[in-house]
Amino acid sequence: MALYGERGFDNTTVAEIATRAGLTERTFFRHFADKREVLFWGASALQELLVSSVEGAAPSVAPLEAIGDALTAASALLQERSEYSRQRQRIIAASAELRERELIKLASLAAALAEALRDRGVPNSQARLTAEAGVAVFKVAFQRWVEEGDQQGLAQLIREWLKELRSMTAGG
Amino acid sequence: MALYGERGFDNTTVAEIATRAGLTERTFFRHFADKREVLFWGASALQELLVSSVEGAAPSVAPLEAIGDALTAASALLQERSEYSRQRQRIIAASAELRERELIKLASLAAALAEALRDRGVPNSQARLTAEAGVAVFKVAFQRWVEEGDQQGLAQLIREWLKELRSMTAGG
DNA sequence: TAGCTGATGACAGCAACTGACATCCGTGAT
DNA sequence: ATCACGGATGTCAGTTGCTGTCATCAGCTA
């Protein structure tokens, strides 16, 4: 993270990272599948939190609402370490390779959320679209949160964008 | 394409592609930015078609409807070369690297569509979410179309999933 | 014919990753 | 205390994607 911040992701070699960490290049690749994966360490934990939040929602809660609640819950974790989250996101935004990796992580998250909805009895088609829409809401809300200072909490931003989503389909 | 189909993307080296095409490896990289980009040649043309379709929509047409019409128009192109489209998609689905690249292409498409909507006077927030939702609809409809035979036209599938999107926010 | 330009070839080199084998270190059994 | 074992690490060689540089060649124009 330190090196990526200093010189940028593309200008940092794995050899440099390994040296800084007091390790060998080979050892680095035993811990991380590739150079990009370092930045997404812990992403699976966040995904599990989101999924279990959807699974634990009361049966009466509507699908999109369950997704919204899960996102709100997860946003607390990010806000706890807001400086780290923002630094990380700045690094990702600066590299095309990292943006690609981020998108596939979000796609995997959407798939996991869709499955959680299906387990609640939501029909497949609705489950997939709801999950995709929820992740889209998260994407824009998170980006806004990173850009502006701490004017609004992430959770509040998510709620606002969910409202926007609802009005979108009504009008168009 | 032939080589990717035979041996899979990961097991095909650029040297092999170049030899088969009667070229040098170096020349290959002058035509394509990297090994993946070959599969996405023509993606920009499709994106331009979609964008100009949104730009050319009548002012009275609602945002999500404009996106839907654009997707329907583009689906005709894909259906014309359905065998090629399916083969291509099979190759992409089989490789993680290619799926990453596909996602960033779709993200770029969503951004372009959002800008086209903004030019129509749609407020920024609504534009972004509508574009993202539209691309999500395309993703699921296209995947279904590739999986099943020719039971339904791609355009019809898109219309059905758009309907699904509208009912999603109503209930949840 | 001479000169210019754009596409290609040839070659060297870097960085990401992988496989194979050796080595070290902590732990538990004897 | 010693030994045996498994897991983490080091070492080394090799492949592949990708880039910079320079030479070459074909076509077009003056």
Coordinates of C-alpha atoms (C1' of nucleotides) in Angstrom, one line a residue:
Chain A
M1 CA 0.0 0.0 0.0
A2 CA 2.8 2.4 0.9
L3 CA 4.7 1.7 -2.3
Y4 CA 1.6 1.9 -4.4
G5 CA 0.8 5.3 -2.9
E6 CA 4.3 6.6 -3.4
R7 CA 5.1 5.5 -7.0
G8 CA 1.7 4.4 -8.3
F9 CA 0.7 0.8 -9.0
D10 CA 2.1 0.5 -12.5
N11 CA 5.5 1.8 -11.5
T12 CA 5.9 -0.6 -8.6
T13 CA 7.4 -4.0 -9.2
V14 CA 6.7 -7.1 -7.2
A15 CA 10.4 -7.3 -6.4
E16 CA 10.2 -3.9 -4.7
I17 CA 7.2 -4.9 -2.7
A18 CA 8.9 -8.1 -1.6
T19 CA 12.1 -6.4 -0.6
R20 CA 10.2 -3.8 1.4
A21 CA 8.3 -6.6 3.2
G22 CA 11.5 -8.5 3.8
L23 CA 10.4 -11.4 1.6
T24 CA 11.2 -13.0 -1.7
E25 CA 9.3 -12.4 -4.9
R26 CA 8.3 -16.0 -4.9
T27 CA 6.9 -15.8 -1.5
F28 CA 4.8 -12.8 -2.4
F29 CA 3.1 -14.9 -5.1
R30 CA 2.4 -17.7 -2.6
H31 CA 0.4 -15.2 -0.5
F32 CA -1.4 -13.4 -3.4
A33 CA -2.6 -14.9 -6.7
D34 CA -1.2 -11.9 -8.5
K35 CA 0.1 -8.3 -8.1
R36 CA -3.4 -6.9 -8.1
E37 CA -4.9 -9.1 -5.5
V38 CA -3.1 -7.3 -2.6
L39 CA -5.5 -4.4 -2.9
F40 CA -8.5 -6.7 -2.5
W41 CA -7.4 -8.6 0.5
G42 CA -10.4 -8.6 2.8
A43 CA -13.0 -8.2 0.0
S44 CA -14.2 -11.6 0.6
A45 CA -14.9 -10.8 4.3
L46 CA -17.0 -7.8 3.3
Q47 CA -18.9 -10.0 0.8
E48 CA -19.6 -12.6 3.4
L49 CA -20.9 -9.8 5.7
L50 CA -23.3 -8.6 3.0
V51 CA -24.5 -12.0 2.2
S52 CA -25.2 -13.0 5.7
S53 CA -27.0 -9.8 6.3
V54 CA -29.4 -10.6 3.4
E55 CA -29.8 -14.1 4.7
G56 CA -30.6 -12.8 8.1
A57 CA -33.2 -10.3 7.1
A58 CA -36.8 -10.8 8.3
P59 CA -38.9 -12.7 5.8
S60 CA -41.3 -9.8 5.4
V61 CA -38.6 -7.5 4.1
A62 CA -38.8 -6.9 0.4
P63 CA -35.8 -7.9 -1.8
L64 CA -34.4 -4.5 -2.7
E65 CA -34.9 -3.4 0.9
A66 CA -32.9 -6.3 2.2
I67 CA -30.1 -5.4 -0.2
G68 CA -30.3 -1.8 0.9
D69 CA -30.0 -2.8 4.6
A70 CA -27.1 -5.0 3.9
L71 CA -25.2 -2.3 2.1
T72 CA -26.0 0.1 4.9
A73 CA -24.6 -2.4 7.4
A74 CA -21.4 -2.9 5.4
S75 CA -20.9 0.8 5.0
A76 CA -20.3 1.1 8.7
L77 CA -17.1 -1.0 8.3
L78 CA -15.8 1.2 5.5
Q79 CA -16.5 4.3 7.4
E80 CA -14.6 3.0 10.4
R81 CA -11.5 3.1 8.4
S82 CA -12.4 5.9 6.1
E83 CA -8.9 7.2 5.5
Y84 CA -7.6 3.7 4.5
S85 CA -10.7 3.2 2.3
R86 CA -10.2 6.4 0.4
Q87 CA -6.4 5.9 -0.1
R88 CA -7.1 2.4 -1.4
Q89 CA -9.8 3.7 -3.8
R90 CA -7.5 6.5 -5.1
I91 CA -4.9 3.8 -6.0
I92 CA -7.5 1.7 -7.7
A93 CA -9.0 4.6 -9.7
A94 CA -5.5 5.5 -11.0
S95 CA -4.9 2.1 -12.6
A96 CA -6.8 0.5 -15.4
E97 CA -5.8 -3.0 -14.4
L98 CA -7.0 -2.4 -10.9
R99 CA -10.3 -1.0 -12.1
E100 CA -10.8 -4.2 -14.0
R101 CA -10.2 -6.3 -11.0
E102 CA -12.5 -4.2 -8.9
L103 CA -15.3 -4.7 -11.4
I104 CA -15.0 -8.4 -11.3
K105 CA -15.1 -8.4 -7.6
L106 CA -18.3 -6.3 -7.7
A107 CA -19.8 -8.7 -10.2
S108 CA -18.9 -11.6 -7.9
L109 CA -20.6 -9.8 -5.1
A110 CA -23.7 -9.2 -7.2
A111 CA -23.8 -12.9 -8.0
A112 CA -23.5 -13.8 -4.3
L113 CA -26.2 -11.4 -3.3
A114 CA -28.5 -12.8 -6.0
E115 CA -28.1 -16.3 -4.7
A116 CA -28.9 -15.1 -1.2
L117 CA -32.1 -13.6 -2.5
R118 CA -32.9 -16.8 -4.3
D119 CA -32.5 -18.6 -1.0
R120 CA -35.2 -16.3 0.4
G121 CA -37.6 -17.5 -2.3
V122 CA -37.1 -14.5 -4.6
P123 CA -37.5 -15.7 -8.3
N124 CA -34.3 -15.9 -10.2
S125 CA -34.8 -13.1 -12.6
Q126 CA -35.9 -10.6 -9.9
A127 CA -33.0 -11.8 -7.7
R128 CA -30.4 -11.1 -10.3
L129 CA -31.6 -7.7 -11.3
T130 CA -32.2 -6.6 -7.7
A131 CA -28.7 -7.6 -6.8
E132 CA -27.2 -5.9 -9.9
A133 CA -29.1 -2.7 -9.1
G134 CA -28.1 -2.8 -5.5
V135 CA -24.4 -3.0 -6.5
A136 CA -24.9 -0.2 -8.9
V137 CA -26.2 2.0 -6.2
F138 CA -23.3 1.1 -4.0
K139 CA -20.8 1.9 -6.7
V140 CA -22.1 5.4 -7.3
A141 CA -22.7 6.1 -3.6
F142 CA -19.2 4.9 -2.7
Q143 CA -17.6 6.9 -5.4
R144 CA -19.3 10.1 -4.2
W145 CA -18.3 9.4 -0.7
V146 CA -14.7 9.0 -1.7
E147 CA -14.7 12.2 -3.7
E148 CA -16.3 14.6 -1.3
G149 CA -14.9 14.9 2.2
D150 CA -17.0 13.7 5.1
Q151 CA -19.9 15.8 4.4
Q152 CA -22.3 12.9 4.4
G153 CA -22.1 9.4 5.8
L154 CA -21.8 6.6 3.4
A155 CA -25.0 5.0 4.7
Q156 CA -26.9 8.1 4.1
L157 CA -25.6 8.4 0.5
I158 CA -26.7 4.8 -0.1
R159 CA -30.2 5.6 1.1
E160 CA -30.4 8.6 -1.2
W161 CA -29.3 6.7 -4.2
L162 CA -31.8 3.9 -3.5
K163 CA -34.5 6.5 -3.5
E164 CA -33.2 7.7 -6.9
L165 CA -33.3 4.2 -8.2
R166 CA -37.0 3.8 -7.2
S167 CA -38.0 7.1 -8.9
M168 CA -36.0 6.1 -12.0
T169 CA -38.2 3.2 -13.0
A170 CA -41.3 5.0 -12.1
G171 CA -40.6 7.8 -14.6
G172 CA -38.9 5.9 -17.3
Chain B
M1 CA -10.7 -16.6 -32.9
A2 CA -10.0 -20.0 -34.4
L3 CA -7.1 -20.6 -32.1
Y4 CA -8.9 -19.4 -29.0
G5 CA -11.8 -21.7 -29.9
E6 CA -9.5 -24.7 -30.4
R7 CA -7.2 -24.5 -27.4
G8 CA -8.8 -21.9 -25.2
F9 CA -7.6 -18.4 -24.6
D10 CA -5.1 -19.2 -21.8
N11 CA -3.4 -21.9 -23.8
T12 CA -2.9 -19.8 -26.8
T13 CA 0.3 -17.7 -27.1
V14 CA 0.6 -14.6 -29.0
A15 CA 3.4 -16.2 -31.0
E16 CA 1.0 -18.8 -32.2
I17 CA -1.6 -16.3 -33.2
A18 CA 1.0 -14.3 -35.1
T19 CA 2.3 -17.3 -36.9
R20 CA -1.2 -18.4 -37.9
A21 CA -1.8 -14.9 -39.3
G22 CA 1.5 -14.9 -41.1
L23 CA 2.8 -12.0 -39.0
T24 CA 5.3 -11.3 -36.3
E25 CA 4.5 -11.1 -32.6
R26 CA 5.7 -7.5 -32.7
T27 CA 3.2 -6.7 -35.4
F28 CA 0.4 -8.2 -33.5
F29 CA 1.0 -5.8 -30.6
R30 CA 1.0 -2.9 -33.0
H31 CA -2.5 -3.7 -34.0
F32 CA -3.9 -4.7 -30.6
A33 CA -3.0 -3.1 -27.3
D34 CA -2.8 -6.5 -25.7
K35 CA -3.7 -10.2 -26.1
R36 CA -7.3 -9.6 -24.9
E37 CA -8.2 -6.7 -27.0
V38 CA -8.6 -8.9 -30.1
L39 CA -11.9 -10.2 -28.8
F40 CA -13.2 -6.7 -28.4
W41 CA -12.5 -5.4 -31.7
G42 CA -15.7 -3.7 -32.9
A43 CA -16.9 -3.0 -29.4
S44 CA -16.4 0.7 -29.9
A45 CA -18.6 0.6 -33.0
L46 CA -21.4 -1.0 -31.1
Q47 CA -21.0 1.6 -28.3
E48 CA -21.2 4.4 -30.8
L49 CA -24.3 2.9 -32.3
L50 CA -26.0 2.8 -28.8
V51 CA -24.9 6.3 -27.9
S52 CA -26.2 7.8 -31.2
S53 CA -29.4 6.0 -30.8
V54 CA -29.9 7.6 -27.4
E55 CA -29.0 10.9 -28.7
G56 CA -31.4 10.6 -31.6
A57 CA -34.4 9.6 -29.5
A58 CA -37.4 12.0 -29.5
P59 CA -37.3 14.4 -26.6
S60 CA -40.6 13.1 -25.2
V61 CA -39.1 9.6 -24.7
A62 CA -38.3 8.8 -21.1
P63 CA -34.7 8.0 -20.1
L64 CA -35.1 4.3 -19.4
E65 CA -37.2 3.9 -22.5
A66 CA -34.5 5.6 -24.6
I67 CA -31.9 3.2 -23.3
G68 CA -34.2 0.3 -23.9
D69 CA -34.8 1.3 -27.5
A70 CA -31.0 1.7 -28.1
L71 CA -30.4 -1.8 -26.7
T72 CA -33.1 -3.2 -28.9
A73 CA -31.5 -1.5 -32.0
A74 CA -28.1 -2.9 -31.1
S75 CA -29.4 -6.3 -30.5
A76 CA -30.3 -6.5 -34.2
L77 CA -26.6 -6.3 -35.1
L78 CA -25.7 -9.1 -32.7
Q79 CA -28.5 -11.3 -34.0
E80 CA -27.3 -10.9 -37.6
R81 CA -24.1 -12.7 -36.7
S82 CA -25.5 -14.8 -33.9
E83 CA -23.2 -17.8 -34.4
Y84 CA -20.1 -15.5 -34.2
S85 CA -21.5 -13.7 -31.2
R86 CA -22.2 -16.9 -29.3
Q87 CA -18.8 -18.4 -30.1
R88 CA -17.1 -15.2 -28.9
Q89 CA -19.1 -15.2 -25.7
R90 CA -18.3 -18.8 -25.0
I91 CA -14.6 -17.9 -25.3
I92 CA -15.0 -14.9 -23.0
A93 CA -16.9 -16.9 -20.4
A94 CA -14.2 -19.5 -20.2
S95 CA -11.4 -17.1 -19.2
A96 CA -11.3 -14.9 -16.1
E97 CA -9.0 -12.4 -17.8
L98 CA -11.5 -11.9 -20.6
R99 CA -14.4 -11.6 -18.3
E100 CA -12.6 -8.8 -16.5
R101 CA -12.0 -7.0 -19.8
E102 CA -15.6 -7.5 -20.8
L103 CA -16.8 -5.9 -17.5
I104 CA -14.7 -2.8 -18.1
K105 CA -16.0 -2.5 -21.6
L106 CA -19.6 -2.6 -20.2
A107 CA -18.7 0.0 -17.6
S108 CA -17.3 2.3 -20.3
L109 CA -20.5 1.7 -22.2
A110 CA -22.6 2.6 -19.2
A111 CA -20.6 5.8 -18.7
A112 CA -21.1 6.8 -22.4
L113 CA -24.8 6.1 -22.2
A114 CA -25.1 8.2 -19.0
E115 CA -23.4 11.1 -20.8
A116 CA -25.8 10.8 -23.7
L117 CA -28.7 11.0 -21.2
R118 CA -27.2 14.0 -19.5
D119 CA -27.0 15.7 -22.9
R120 CA -30.7 15.2 -23.2
G121 CA -31.2 17.1 -20.0
V122 CA -31.5 14.2 -17.6
P123 CA -30.0 15.0 -14.2
N124 CA -26.7 13.4 -13.5
S125 CA -27.8 11.0 -10.8
Q126 CA -30.7 9.7 -12.7
A127 CA -28.6 9.4 -15.9
R128 CA -25.9 7.3 -14.2
L129 CA -28.3 4.9 -12.5
T130 CA -30.5 4.5 -15.6
A131 CA -27.5 3.7 -17.7
E132 CA -26.2 1.2 -15.2
A133 CA -29.6 -0.4 -14.9
G134 CA -29.9 -0.6 -18.7
V135 CA -26.5 -2.3 -19.0
A136 CA -27.5 -4.7 -16.3
V137 CA -30.6 -5.6 -18.2
F138 CA -28.5 -6.1 -21.4
K139 CA -26.1 -8.4 -19.5
V140 CA -28.7 -10.8 -18.2
A141 CA -30.7 -10.8 -21.5
F142 CA -27.6 -11.4 -23.6
Q143 CA -26.4 -14.2 -21.3
R144 CA -29.8 -15.9 -21.6
W145 CA -29.8 -15.5 -25.3
V146 CA -26.4 -17.1 -25.6
E147 CA -27.3 -20.0 -23.4
E148 CA -30.6 -21.0 -24.9
G149 CA -30.8 -21.6 -28.6
D150 CA -32.8 -19.3 -30.8
Q151 CA -36.0 -19.8 -28.9
Q152 CA -36.4 -16.1 -28.4
G153 CA -34.9 -13.1 -30.2
L154 CA -32.5 -11.0 -28.2
A155 CA -34.7 -7.9 -28.6
Q156 CA -37.6 -9.7 -27.0
L157 CA -35.5 -10.9 -24.1
I158 CA -34.4 -7.3 -23.5
R159 CA -37.9 -6.1 -23.4
E160 CA -38.9 -8.8 -20.9
W161 CA -36.0 -8.0 -18.6
L162 CA -36.8 -4.3 -18.7
K163 CA -40.3 -5.1 -17.6
E164 CA -38.8 -7.1 -14.8
L165 CA -36.7 -4.1 -13.8
R166 CA -39.7 -1.9 -13.5
S167 CA -41.6 -4.4 -11.3
M168 CA -38.5 -4.9 -9.1
T169 CA -38.5 -1.4 -7.7
A170 CA -42.3 -1.4 -7.3
G171 CA -42.2 -4.4 -5.0
G172 CA -39.0 -3.8 -3.2
Chain C
dT1 C1' 15.1 8.5 -60.0
dA2 C1' 15.2 10.3 -55.4
dG3 C1' 12.9 11.1 -51.2
dC4 C1' 9.3 10.5 -47.9
dT5 C1' 6.0 7.9 -45.1
dG6 C1' 3.8 4.1 -43.0
dA7 C1' 3.8 -0.8 -42.1
dT8 C1' 6.6 -4.7 -40.9
dG9 C1' 10.7 -7.4 -39.3
dA10 C1' 14.5 -8.4 -36.0
dC11 C1' 16.4 -8.2 -31.7
dA12 C1' 17.2 -7.2 -27.0
dG13 C1' 15.2 -6.5 -22.6
dC14 C1' 11.9 -6.0 -18.5
dA15 C1' 8.4 -7.7 -15.5
dA16 C1' 4.8 -10.9 -14.2
dC17 C1' 4.2 -15.3 -13.1
dT18 C1' 5.1 -20.7 -12.5
dG19 C1' 7.3 -25.2 -11.5
dA20 C1' 10.8 -27.9 -9.2
dC21 C1' 13.7 -28.7 -5.6
dA22 C1' 16.3 -27.5 -1.4
dT23 C1' 16.1 -25.6 3.2
dC24 C1' 14.6 -24.0 7.5
dC25 C1' 11.5 -23.8 11.6
dG26 C1' 8.2 -25.0 15.0
dT27 C1' 5.6 -28.9 16.9
dG28 C1' 4.5 -33.1 18.8
dA29 C1' 5.9 -38.1 19.6
dT30 C1' 9.3 -41.0 21.6
Chain D
dA1 C1' 16.9 -34.2 24.1
dT2 C1' 16.1 -36.1 19.7
dC3 C1' 13.8 -37.3 15.9
dA4 C1' 10.3 -37.0 12.3
dC5 C1' 7.1 -34.4 10.0
dG6 C1' 4.4 -30.6 7.7
dG7 C1' 4.3 -26.0 6.3
dA8 C1' 6.4 -21.8 5.1
dT9 C1' 10.3 -19.8 2.7
dG10 C1' 14.4 -19.4 -0.4
dT11 C1' 16.7 -20.4 -4.9
dC12 C1' 16.9 -20.9 -9.7
dA13 C1' 15.5 -21.6 -14.2
dG14 C1' 12.1 -20.9 -17.5
dT15 C1' 7.8 -19.2 -20.1
dT16 C1' 4.9 -15.5 -21.7
dG17 C1' 3.1 -10.9 -22.3
dC18 C1' 4.7 -6.6 -23.7
dT19 C1' 7.9 -2.5 -25.1
dG20 C1' 11.8 0.3 -27.1
dT21 C1' 14.9 0.7 -30.8
dC22 C1' 16.6 0.3 -35.2
dA23 C1' 16.7 -1.6 -39.8
dT24 C1' 14.1 -2.8 -43.9
dC25 C1' 10.7 -2.7 -47.4
dA26 C1' 6.8 -1.2 -50.2
dG27 C1' 4.1 2.4 -52.2
dC28 C1' 3.4 7.1 -53.3
dT29 C1' 4.9 11.7 -54.9
dA30 C1' 7.8 15.3 -56.8

